[in-house]
Coordinates of C-alpha atoms and ligand atoms in Angstrom, one line a residue:
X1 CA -154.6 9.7 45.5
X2 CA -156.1 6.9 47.8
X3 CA -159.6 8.7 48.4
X4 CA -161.0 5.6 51.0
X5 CA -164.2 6.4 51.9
X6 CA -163.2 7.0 55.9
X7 CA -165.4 9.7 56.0
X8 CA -167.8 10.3 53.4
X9 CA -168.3 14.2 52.5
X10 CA -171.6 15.0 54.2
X11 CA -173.5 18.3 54.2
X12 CA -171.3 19.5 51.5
X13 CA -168.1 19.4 53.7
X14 CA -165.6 17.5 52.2
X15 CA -163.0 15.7 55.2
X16 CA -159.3 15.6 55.0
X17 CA -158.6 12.8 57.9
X18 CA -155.0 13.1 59.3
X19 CA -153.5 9.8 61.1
X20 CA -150.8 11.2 63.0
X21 CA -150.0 7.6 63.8
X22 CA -149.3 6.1 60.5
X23 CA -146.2 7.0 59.4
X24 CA -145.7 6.7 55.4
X25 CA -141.8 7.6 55.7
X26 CA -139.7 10.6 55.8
X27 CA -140.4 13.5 53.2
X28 CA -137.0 13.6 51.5
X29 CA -136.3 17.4 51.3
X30 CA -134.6 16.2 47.9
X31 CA -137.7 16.4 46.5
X32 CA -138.2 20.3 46.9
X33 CA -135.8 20.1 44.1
X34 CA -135.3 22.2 41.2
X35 CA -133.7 21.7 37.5
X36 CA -131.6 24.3 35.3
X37 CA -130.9 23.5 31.9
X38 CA -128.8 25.5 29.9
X39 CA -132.3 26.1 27.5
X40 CA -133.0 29.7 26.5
X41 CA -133.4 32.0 29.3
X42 CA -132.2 29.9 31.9
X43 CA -128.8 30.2 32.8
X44 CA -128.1 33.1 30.3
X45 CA -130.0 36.1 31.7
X46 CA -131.8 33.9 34.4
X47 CA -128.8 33.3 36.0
X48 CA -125.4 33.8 34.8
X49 CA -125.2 37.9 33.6
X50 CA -121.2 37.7 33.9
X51 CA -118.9 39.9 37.0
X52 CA -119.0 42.7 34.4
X53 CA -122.9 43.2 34.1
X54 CA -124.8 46.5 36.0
X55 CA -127.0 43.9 37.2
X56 CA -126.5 43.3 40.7
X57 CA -124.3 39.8 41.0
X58 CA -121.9 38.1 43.3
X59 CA -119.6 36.5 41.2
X60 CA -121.7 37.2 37.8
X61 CA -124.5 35.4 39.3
X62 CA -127.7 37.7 39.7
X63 CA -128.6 38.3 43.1
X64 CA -131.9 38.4 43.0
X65 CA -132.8 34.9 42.1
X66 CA -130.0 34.2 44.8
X67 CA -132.1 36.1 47.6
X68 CA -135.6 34.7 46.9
X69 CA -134.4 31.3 45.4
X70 CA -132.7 31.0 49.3
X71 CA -135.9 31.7 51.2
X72 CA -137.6 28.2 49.7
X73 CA -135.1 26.1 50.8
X74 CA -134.0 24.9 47.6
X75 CA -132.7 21.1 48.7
X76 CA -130.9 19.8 45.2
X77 CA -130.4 21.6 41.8
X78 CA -130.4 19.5 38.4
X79 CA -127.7 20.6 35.6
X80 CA -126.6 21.0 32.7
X81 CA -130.3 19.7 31.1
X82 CA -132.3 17.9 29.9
X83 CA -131.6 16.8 26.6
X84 CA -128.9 19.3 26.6
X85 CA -126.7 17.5 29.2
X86 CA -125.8 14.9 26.5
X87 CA -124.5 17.3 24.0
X88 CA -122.5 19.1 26.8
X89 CA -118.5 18.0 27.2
X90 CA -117.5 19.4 31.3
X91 CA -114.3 20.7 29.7
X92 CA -115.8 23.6 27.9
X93 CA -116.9 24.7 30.8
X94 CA -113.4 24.9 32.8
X95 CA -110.5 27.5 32.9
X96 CA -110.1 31.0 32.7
X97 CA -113.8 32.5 31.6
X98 CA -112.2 34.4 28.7
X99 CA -110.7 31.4 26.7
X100 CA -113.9 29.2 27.0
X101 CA -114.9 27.8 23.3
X102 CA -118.2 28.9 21.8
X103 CA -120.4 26.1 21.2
X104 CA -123.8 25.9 19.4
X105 CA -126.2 24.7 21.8
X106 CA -128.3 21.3 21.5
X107 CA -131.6 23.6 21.3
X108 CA -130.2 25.6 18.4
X109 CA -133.0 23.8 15.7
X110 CA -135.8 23.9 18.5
X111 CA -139.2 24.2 16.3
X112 CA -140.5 26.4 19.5
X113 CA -138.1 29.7 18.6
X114 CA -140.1 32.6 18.8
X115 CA -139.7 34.5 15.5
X116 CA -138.4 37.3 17.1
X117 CA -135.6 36.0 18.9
X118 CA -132.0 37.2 18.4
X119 CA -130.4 33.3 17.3
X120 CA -126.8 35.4 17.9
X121 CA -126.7 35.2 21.4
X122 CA -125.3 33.2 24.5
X123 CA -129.1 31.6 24.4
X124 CA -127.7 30.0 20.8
X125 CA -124.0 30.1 20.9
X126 CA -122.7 28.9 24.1
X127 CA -119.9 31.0 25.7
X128 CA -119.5 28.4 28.3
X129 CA -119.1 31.1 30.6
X130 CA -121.4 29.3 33.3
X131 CA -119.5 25.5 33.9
X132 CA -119.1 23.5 37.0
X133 CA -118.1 25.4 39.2
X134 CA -120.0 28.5 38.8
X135 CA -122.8 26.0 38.8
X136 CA -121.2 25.2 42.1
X137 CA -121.5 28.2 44.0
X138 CA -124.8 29.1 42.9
X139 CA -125.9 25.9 44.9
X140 CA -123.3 26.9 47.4
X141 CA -125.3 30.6 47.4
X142 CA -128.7 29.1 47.9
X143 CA -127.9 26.2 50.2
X144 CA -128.8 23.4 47.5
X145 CA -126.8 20.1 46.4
X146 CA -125.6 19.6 42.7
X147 CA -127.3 17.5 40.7
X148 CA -125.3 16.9 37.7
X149 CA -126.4 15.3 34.8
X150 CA -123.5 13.2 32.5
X151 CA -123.4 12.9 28.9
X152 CA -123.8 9.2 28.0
X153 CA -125.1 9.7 24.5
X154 CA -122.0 11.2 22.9
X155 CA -119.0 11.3 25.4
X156 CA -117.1 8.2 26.6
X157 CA -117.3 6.7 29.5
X158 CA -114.2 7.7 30.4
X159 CA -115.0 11.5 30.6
X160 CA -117.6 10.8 33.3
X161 CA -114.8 9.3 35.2
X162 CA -112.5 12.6 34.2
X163 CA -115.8 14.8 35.3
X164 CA -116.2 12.8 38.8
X165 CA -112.4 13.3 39.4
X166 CA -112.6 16.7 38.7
X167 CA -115.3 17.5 41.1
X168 CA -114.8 15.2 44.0
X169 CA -110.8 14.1 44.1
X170 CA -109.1 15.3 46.8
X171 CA -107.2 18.6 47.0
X172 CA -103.7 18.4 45.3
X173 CA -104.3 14.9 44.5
X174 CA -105.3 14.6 40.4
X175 CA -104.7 16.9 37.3
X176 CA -108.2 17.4 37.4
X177 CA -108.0 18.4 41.2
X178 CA -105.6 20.8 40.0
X179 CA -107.7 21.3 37.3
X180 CA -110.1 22.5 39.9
X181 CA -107.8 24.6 41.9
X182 CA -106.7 27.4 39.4
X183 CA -110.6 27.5 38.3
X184 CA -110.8 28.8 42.1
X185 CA -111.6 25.9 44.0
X186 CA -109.3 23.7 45.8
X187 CA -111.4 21.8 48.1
X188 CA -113.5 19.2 46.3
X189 CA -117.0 20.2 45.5
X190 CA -118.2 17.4 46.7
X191 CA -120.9 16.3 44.4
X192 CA -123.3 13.7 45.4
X193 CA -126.1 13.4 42.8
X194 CA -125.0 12.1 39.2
X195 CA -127.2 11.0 36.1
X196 CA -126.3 8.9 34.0
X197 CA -127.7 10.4 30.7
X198 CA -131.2 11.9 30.2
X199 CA -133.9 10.9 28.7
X200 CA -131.6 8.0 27.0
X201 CA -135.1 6.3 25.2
X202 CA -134.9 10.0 22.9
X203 CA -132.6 12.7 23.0
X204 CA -130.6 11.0 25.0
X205 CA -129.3 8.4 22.6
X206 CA -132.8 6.7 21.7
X207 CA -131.9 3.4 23.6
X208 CA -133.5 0.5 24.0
X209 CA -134.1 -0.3 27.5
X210 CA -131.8 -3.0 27.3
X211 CA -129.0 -1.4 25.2
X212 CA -129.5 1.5 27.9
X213 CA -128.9 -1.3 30.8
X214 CA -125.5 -2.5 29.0
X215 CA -124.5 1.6 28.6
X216 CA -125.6 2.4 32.3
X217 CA -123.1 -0.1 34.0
X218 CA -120.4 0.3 31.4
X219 CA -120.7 4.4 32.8
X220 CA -121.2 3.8 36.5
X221 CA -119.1 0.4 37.3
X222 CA -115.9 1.4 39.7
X223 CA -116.0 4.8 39.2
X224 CA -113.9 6.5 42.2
X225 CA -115.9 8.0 45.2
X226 CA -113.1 9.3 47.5
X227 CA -114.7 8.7 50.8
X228 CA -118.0 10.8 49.8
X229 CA -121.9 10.1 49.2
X230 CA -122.4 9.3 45.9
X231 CA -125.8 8.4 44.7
X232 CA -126.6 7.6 40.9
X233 CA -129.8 7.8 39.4
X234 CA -130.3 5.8 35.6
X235 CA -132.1 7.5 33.2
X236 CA -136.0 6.4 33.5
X237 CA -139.1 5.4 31.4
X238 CA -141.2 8.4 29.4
X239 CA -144.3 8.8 31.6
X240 CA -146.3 5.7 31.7
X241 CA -144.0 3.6 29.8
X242 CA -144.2 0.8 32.6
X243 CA -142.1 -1.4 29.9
X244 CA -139.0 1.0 29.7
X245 CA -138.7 0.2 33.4
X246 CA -139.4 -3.4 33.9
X247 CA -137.1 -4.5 30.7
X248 CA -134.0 -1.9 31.9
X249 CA -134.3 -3.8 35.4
X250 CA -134.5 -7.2 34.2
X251 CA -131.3 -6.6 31.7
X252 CA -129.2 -4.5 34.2
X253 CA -130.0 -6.9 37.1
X254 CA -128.9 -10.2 34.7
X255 CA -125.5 -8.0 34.1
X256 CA -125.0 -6.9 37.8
X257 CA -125.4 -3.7 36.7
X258 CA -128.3 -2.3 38.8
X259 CA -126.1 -2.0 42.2
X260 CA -124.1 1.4 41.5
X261 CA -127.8 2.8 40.9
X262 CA -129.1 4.8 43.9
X263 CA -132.1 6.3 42.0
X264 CA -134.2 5.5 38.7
X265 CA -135.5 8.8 36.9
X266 CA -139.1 9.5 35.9
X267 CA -140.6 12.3 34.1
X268 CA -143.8 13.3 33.6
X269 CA -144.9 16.6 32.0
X270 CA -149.1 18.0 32.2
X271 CA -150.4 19.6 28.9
X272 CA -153.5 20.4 27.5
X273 CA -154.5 18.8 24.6
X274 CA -157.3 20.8 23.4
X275 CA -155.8 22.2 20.1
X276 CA -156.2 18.1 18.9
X277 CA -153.2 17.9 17.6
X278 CA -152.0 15.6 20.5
X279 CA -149.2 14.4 17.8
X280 CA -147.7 17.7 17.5
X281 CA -145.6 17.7 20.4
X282 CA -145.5 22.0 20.4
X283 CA -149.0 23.2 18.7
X284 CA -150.8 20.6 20.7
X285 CA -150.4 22.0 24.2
X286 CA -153.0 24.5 25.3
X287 CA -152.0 28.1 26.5
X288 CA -150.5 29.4 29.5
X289 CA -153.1 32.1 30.2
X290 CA -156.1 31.6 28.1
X291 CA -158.1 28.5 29.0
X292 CA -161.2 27.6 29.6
X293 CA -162.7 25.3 32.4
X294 CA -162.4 22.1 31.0
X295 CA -158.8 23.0 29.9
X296 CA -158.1 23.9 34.0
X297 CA -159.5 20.5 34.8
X298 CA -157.9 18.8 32.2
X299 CA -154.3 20.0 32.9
X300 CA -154.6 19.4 36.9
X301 CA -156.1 15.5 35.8
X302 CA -153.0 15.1 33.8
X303 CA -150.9 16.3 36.7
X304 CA -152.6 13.8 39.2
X305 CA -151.9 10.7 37.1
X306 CA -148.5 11.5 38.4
X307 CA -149.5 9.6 41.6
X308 CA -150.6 6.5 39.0
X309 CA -146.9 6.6 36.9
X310 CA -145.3 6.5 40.7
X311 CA -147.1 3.5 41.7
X312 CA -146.7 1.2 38.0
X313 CA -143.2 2.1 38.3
X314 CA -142.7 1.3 41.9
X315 CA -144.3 -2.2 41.0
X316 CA -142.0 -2.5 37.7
X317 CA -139.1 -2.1 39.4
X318 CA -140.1 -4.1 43.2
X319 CA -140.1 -7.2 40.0
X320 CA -136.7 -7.2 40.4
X321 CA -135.6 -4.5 43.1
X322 CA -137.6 -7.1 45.7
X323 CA -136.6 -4.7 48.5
X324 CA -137.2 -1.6 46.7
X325 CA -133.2 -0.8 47.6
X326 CA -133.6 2.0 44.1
X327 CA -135.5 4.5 44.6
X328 CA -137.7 7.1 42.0
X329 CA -136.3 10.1 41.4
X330 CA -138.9 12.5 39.5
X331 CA -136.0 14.4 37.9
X332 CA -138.6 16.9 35.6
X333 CA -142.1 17.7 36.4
X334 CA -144.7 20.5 36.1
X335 CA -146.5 22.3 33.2
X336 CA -145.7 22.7 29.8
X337 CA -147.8 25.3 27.6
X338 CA -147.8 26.4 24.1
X339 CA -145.3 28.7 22.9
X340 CA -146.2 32.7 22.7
X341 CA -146.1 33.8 26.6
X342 CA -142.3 34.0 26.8
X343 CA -141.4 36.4 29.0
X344 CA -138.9 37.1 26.2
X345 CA -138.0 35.8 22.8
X346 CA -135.1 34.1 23.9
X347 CA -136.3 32.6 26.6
X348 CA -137.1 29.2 25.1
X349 CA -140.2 27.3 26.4
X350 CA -140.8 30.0 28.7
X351 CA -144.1 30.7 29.5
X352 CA -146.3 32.4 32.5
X353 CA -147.2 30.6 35.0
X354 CA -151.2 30.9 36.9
X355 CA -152.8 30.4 40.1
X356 CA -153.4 27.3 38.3
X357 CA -149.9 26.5 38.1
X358 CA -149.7 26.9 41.8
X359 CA -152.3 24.6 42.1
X360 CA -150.6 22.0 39.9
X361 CA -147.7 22.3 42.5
X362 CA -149.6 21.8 45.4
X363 CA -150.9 18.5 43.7
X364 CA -148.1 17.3 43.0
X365 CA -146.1 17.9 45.8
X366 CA -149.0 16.4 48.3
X367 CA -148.7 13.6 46.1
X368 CA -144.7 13.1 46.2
X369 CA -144.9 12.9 50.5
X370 CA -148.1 10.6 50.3
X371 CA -145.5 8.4 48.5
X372 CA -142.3 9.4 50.9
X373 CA -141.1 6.2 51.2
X374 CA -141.0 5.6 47.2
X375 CA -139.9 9.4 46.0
X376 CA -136.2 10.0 47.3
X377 CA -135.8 13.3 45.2
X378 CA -138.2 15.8 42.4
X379 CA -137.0 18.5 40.2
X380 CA -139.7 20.9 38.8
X381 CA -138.5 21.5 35.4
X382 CA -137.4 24.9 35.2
X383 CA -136.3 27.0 37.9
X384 CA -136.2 30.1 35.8
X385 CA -137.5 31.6 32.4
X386 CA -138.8 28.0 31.6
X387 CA -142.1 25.8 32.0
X388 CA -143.1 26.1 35.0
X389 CA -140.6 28.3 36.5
X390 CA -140.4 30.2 40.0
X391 CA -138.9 33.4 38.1
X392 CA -139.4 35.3 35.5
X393 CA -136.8 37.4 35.2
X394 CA -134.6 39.8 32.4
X395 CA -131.9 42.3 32.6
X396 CA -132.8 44.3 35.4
X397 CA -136.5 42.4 35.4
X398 CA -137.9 40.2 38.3
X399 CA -140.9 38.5 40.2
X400 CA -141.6 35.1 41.2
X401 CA -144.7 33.0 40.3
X402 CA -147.3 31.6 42.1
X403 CA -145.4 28.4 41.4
X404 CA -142.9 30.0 43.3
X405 CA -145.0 30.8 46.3
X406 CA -146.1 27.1 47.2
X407 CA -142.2 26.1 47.7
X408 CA -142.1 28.7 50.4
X409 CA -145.3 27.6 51.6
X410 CA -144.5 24.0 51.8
X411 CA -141.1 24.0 52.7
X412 CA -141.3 23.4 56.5
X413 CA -142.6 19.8 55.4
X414 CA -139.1 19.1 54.0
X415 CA -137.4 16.1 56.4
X416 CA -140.7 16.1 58.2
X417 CA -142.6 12.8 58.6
X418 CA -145.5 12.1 56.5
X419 CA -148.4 10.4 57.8
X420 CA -151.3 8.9 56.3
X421 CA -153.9 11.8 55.0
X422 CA -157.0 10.2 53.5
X423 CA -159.6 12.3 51.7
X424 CA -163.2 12.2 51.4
X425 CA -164.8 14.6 49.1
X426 CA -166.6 13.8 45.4
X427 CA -164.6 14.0 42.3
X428 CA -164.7 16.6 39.4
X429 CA -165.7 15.2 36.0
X430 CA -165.9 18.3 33.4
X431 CA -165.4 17.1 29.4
X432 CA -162.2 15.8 28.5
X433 CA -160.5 15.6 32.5
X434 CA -163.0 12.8 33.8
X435 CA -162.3 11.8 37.6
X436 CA -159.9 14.4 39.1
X437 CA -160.5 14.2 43.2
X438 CA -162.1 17.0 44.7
X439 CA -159.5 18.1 47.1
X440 CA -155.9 16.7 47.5
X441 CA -154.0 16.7 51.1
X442 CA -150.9 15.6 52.7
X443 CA -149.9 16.0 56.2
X444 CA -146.2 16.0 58.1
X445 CA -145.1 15.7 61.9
X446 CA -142.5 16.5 63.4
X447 CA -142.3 16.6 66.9
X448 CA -145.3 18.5 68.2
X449 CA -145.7 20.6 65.3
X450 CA -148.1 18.8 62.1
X451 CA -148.4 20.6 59.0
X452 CA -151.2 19.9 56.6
X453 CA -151.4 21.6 53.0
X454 CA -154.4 21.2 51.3
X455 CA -155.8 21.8 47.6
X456 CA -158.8 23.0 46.2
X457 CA -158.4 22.6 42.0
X458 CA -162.4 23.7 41.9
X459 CA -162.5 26.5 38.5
X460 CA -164.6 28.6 40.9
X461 CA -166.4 26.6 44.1
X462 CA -165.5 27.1 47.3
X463 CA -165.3 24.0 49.7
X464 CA -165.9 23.7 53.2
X465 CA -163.4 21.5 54.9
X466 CA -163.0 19.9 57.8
X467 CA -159.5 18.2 58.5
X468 CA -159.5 15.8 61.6
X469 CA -156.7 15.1 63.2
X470 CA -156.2 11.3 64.7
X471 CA -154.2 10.4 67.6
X472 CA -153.5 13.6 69.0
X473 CA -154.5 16.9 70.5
X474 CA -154.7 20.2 68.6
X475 CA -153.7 22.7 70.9
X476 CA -153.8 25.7 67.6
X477 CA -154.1 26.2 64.0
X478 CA -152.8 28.9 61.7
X479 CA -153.8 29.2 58.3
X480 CA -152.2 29.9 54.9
X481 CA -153.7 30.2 51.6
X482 CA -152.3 31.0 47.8
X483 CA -155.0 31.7 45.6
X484 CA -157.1 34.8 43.7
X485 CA -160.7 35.6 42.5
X486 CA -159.6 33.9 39.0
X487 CA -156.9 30.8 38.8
X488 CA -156.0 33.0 35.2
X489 CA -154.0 35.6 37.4
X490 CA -150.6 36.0 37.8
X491 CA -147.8 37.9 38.8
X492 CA -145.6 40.0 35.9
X493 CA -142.8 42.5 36.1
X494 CA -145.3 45.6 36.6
X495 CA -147.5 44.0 38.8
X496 CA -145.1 41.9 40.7
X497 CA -147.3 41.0 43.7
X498 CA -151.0 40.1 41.8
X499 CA -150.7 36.4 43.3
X500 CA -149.3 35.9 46.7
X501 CA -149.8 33.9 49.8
X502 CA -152.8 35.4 52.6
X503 CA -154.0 34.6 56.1
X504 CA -156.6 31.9 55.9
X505 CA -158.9 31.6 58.6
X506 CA -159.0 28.2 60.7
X507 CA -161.2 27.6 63.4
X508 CA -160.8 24.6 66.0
X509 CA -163.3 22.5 67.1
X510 CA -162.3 19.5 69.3
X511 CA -160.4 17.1 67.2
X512 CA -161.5 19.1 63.9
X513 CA -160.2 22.0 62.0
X514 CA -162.8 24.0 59.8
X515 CA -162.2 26.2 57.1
X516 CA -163.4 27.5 53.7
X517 CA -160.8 26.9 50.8
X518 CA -161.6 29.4 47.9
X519 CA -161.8 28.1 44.7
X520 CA -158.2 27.2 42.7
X521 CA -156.6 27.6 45.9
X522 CA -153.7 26.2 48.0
X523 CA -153.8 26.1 51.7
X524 CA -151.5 25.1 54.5
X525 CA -152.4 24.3 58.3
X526 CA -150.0 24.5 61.0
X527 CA -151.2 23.0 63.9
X528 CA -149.4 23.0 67.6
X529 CA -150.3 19.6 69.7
X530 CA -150.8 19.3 73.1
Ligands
LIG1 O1 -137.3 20.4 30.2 C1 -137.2 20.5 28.8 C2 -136.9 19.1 28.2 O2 -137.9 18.2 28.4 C3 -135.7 18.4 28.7 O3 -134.5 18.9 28.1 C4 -135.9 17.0 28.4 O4 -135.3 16.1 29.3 C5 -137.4 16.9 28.4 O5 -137.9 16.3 27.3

């Protein structure tokens, strides 16, 4: 985050300054995206529980993820995966429900299987009961866009093409529209968003970046649009792999092959790496609920160098993208902890989900509109049951996270425009997370209305803030705030409510808003200009 020293922090009040009239770009509402992989508890229970099921469902999807997933203003949803999207062939997924194959799913050998788990079920042996056009109407239910992800590691080209024609041709016009039609759905679904693979440098095919170029245009040259928006994103680098990016862009532009891409992919996961075992990709995380300070620290500093991997990248790919035509897409994102806080067995790389969590959020997502112009769409990675999910939910189980809570609070920035926000505050240095800033802000206009969310990562200080506002008039402030007397709570299926948004108080001084942001806590301003 650009901390410039504007304002230095004086008398222990650290200053958010807002600069109404430096516009940054337009906050894609693509970014308030979300990701559902058919991993564990995901789709199968977090999801999909089938017409037949006593839970209630429209359609055998649950309707209680429907209900609250609507009130965020989910913008896009990511599917199949992940690494499972290039194990996944579209087909097993269509016709009549009942005579869907069974397929063993591309997490069956995961090392993270909880002992306990029952490696019978849909969570193991795909009934394919949830394909593309039940994935359909769940983004249909909740007012999001499908995101879906193509298998390039071990389909054809040519099925891409089949899966495109099958979503988006005209009614009547194909087999595959046809296709479409007696699964219930005649009109074209219309699908905008398509990747091309996933993670193609390791489970998706463990590429080169090159051999990946030659792969990307031989999947996306002429495929048929039909008239609609169709945007593709290639599969990007692993985290800081600035090399991944600048050798895919120098191949694919040599082949022409860089202009069917509308978006490059980047993902970057925050862990703990307190056990030491940093090359043990499971044991080495630290745990969802039990950490110490350091460990808080440490995870938010790792989710902060996202604002780092957005800029190396942006500069890879300007080397050849001169104009910055391709855009990043931040297609998985958010926490990952060590296995054993499941909300059940089979809910693979599930795991609960903290005030600091929430704050991780906040971070990031202040960090994705200080860089509107560069991030056209994010997907935390998952939406439920998994990493750092907005629901935990089972059978006839549910609550949201504090994760959860920050979308609702933040949604109103979605299409808003986002201005400059500097920061002036000191940095936290504790053990292994050296440097993380003190506070983190972004700020949004639109029209007469600013909105300014502000976070506090501080283990347990308070801070005194004062957010000025340049080039215009506050005419009133209300306050929000997510946060608790310790970042370790959470919300669980008997206590449902433990972490949820409050009033925060804002007083207005001339140009200046002043407030107190607890400790580990995430705060939005709304302010009314005159
Ligand atoms: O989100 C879980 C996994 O993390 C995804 O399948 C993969 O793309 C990433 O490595």
């Amino acid at each position: 985050m650009a901390s410039a020293s504007l304002v230095r922090g004086q008398g222990g009040v650290s200053r958010v300054e807002v600069l109404l009239g430096e516009s940054v770009g337009r906050i894609a509402p693509e970014i308030y995206g979300h990701f559902v992989e058919n991993l564990g508890g995901v789709v199968y229970d977090g999801i999909w529980v089938g017409e037949g099921s006593s839970i209630p469902n429209t359609g055998g999807i649950r309707n209680d993820v429907v209900a609250a997933l609507k009130r965020v203003r989910p913008s896009v949803i990511r599917w199949p995966g992940g690494c499972f999207a290039d194990s996944y062939d579209w087909h097993d997924g269509t016709g009549p429900r009942a005579g869907r194959p069974k397929r063993t799913n591309f997490w069956v050998d995961s090392a993270e299987w909880p002992s306990t788990a029952n490696k019978t079920g849909p969570q193991v042996f795909d009934p394919n009961q949830f394909g593309t056009v039940e994935f359909a109407r769940f983004c249909r239910a909740v007012g999001a866009q499908p995101y879906l992800a193509a298998n390039l590691r071990s389909l054809p080209a040519q099925d891409f093409w089949h899966w495109v024609e099958y979503c988006n041709s005209p009614a009547g016009s194909t087999t595959n529209a046809l296709k479409r039609a007696s699964d219930g759905e005649a009109a074209p679904l219309g699908v905008q968003y398509w990747g091309v693979g996933n993670e193609s440098w390791g489970c998706g095919g463990n590429f080169s970046p090159e051999d990946y170029a030659i792969e990307f245009k031989r999947y996306s040259a002429w495929v048929p649009k039909y008239g609609l928006p169709f945007s593709m994103i290639g599969s990007g680098p692993n985290g800081g792999d600035n090399e991944w990016t600048r050798k895919f862009f120098q191949k694919a532009a040599t082949q022409r092959g860089l202009g069917a891409m509308w978006g490059w992919g980047l993902h970057h996961y925050s862990w703990n790496t307190s056990a030491g075992k940093t090359t043990d990709w499971f044991a080495g995380k630290g745990d969802a609920l039990r950490f110490t300070r350091e460990e808080h620290y440490e995870l938010l500093r790792e989710a902060s160098l996202m604002e780092g991997l957005i800029q190396s990248h942006w500069a890879a790919m300007g080397d050849v993208d001169r104009g910055h035509r391709v855009k990043l897409v931040v297609d998985e994102w958010g926490s990952w902890h060590k296995p054993g806080t499941e909300p059940f067995p089979e809910a693979l790389i599930g795991q609960q989900n903290t005030v600091r969590d929430a704050v991780l959020a906040g971070l990031t997502l202040n960090l994705f509109h200080r860089h509107a112009e560069k991030v056209a769409m994010a997907n935390i990675a998952q939406l439920v049951n998994c990493l750092q999910s907005l629901f935990l939910v089972h059978e006839d189980k549910f609550c949201v996270t504090p994760t959860y809570h920050v979308f609702g609070m933040y949604a109103e920035h979605q299409g808003a425009d986002s201005v400059r926000t500097v920061v002036a505050t000191p940095s936290i240095s504790w053990g292994r997370a050296v440097g993380l800033e003190g506070l983190n802000a972004s700020a949004s206009v639109r029209g007469k209305r600013a909105v300014v969310t502000v976070v506090n990562p501080s283990f347990d200080g308070a801070r005194e803030v004062g957010v000025r506002v340049h080039g215009g008039r506050v005419a009133s402030a209300v306050g929000t705030v997510l946060t608790s007397s310790d970042p370790h709570h959470h919300n669980t299926w008997t206590n449902p409510r433990a972490v949820e948004p409050g009033a925060l108080s804002v007083r207005v001084q001339g140009d200046t808003l002043r407030c107190t942001l607890p400790a580990s806590a995430v705060a939005k301003l709304v302010l009314e200009l005159g």
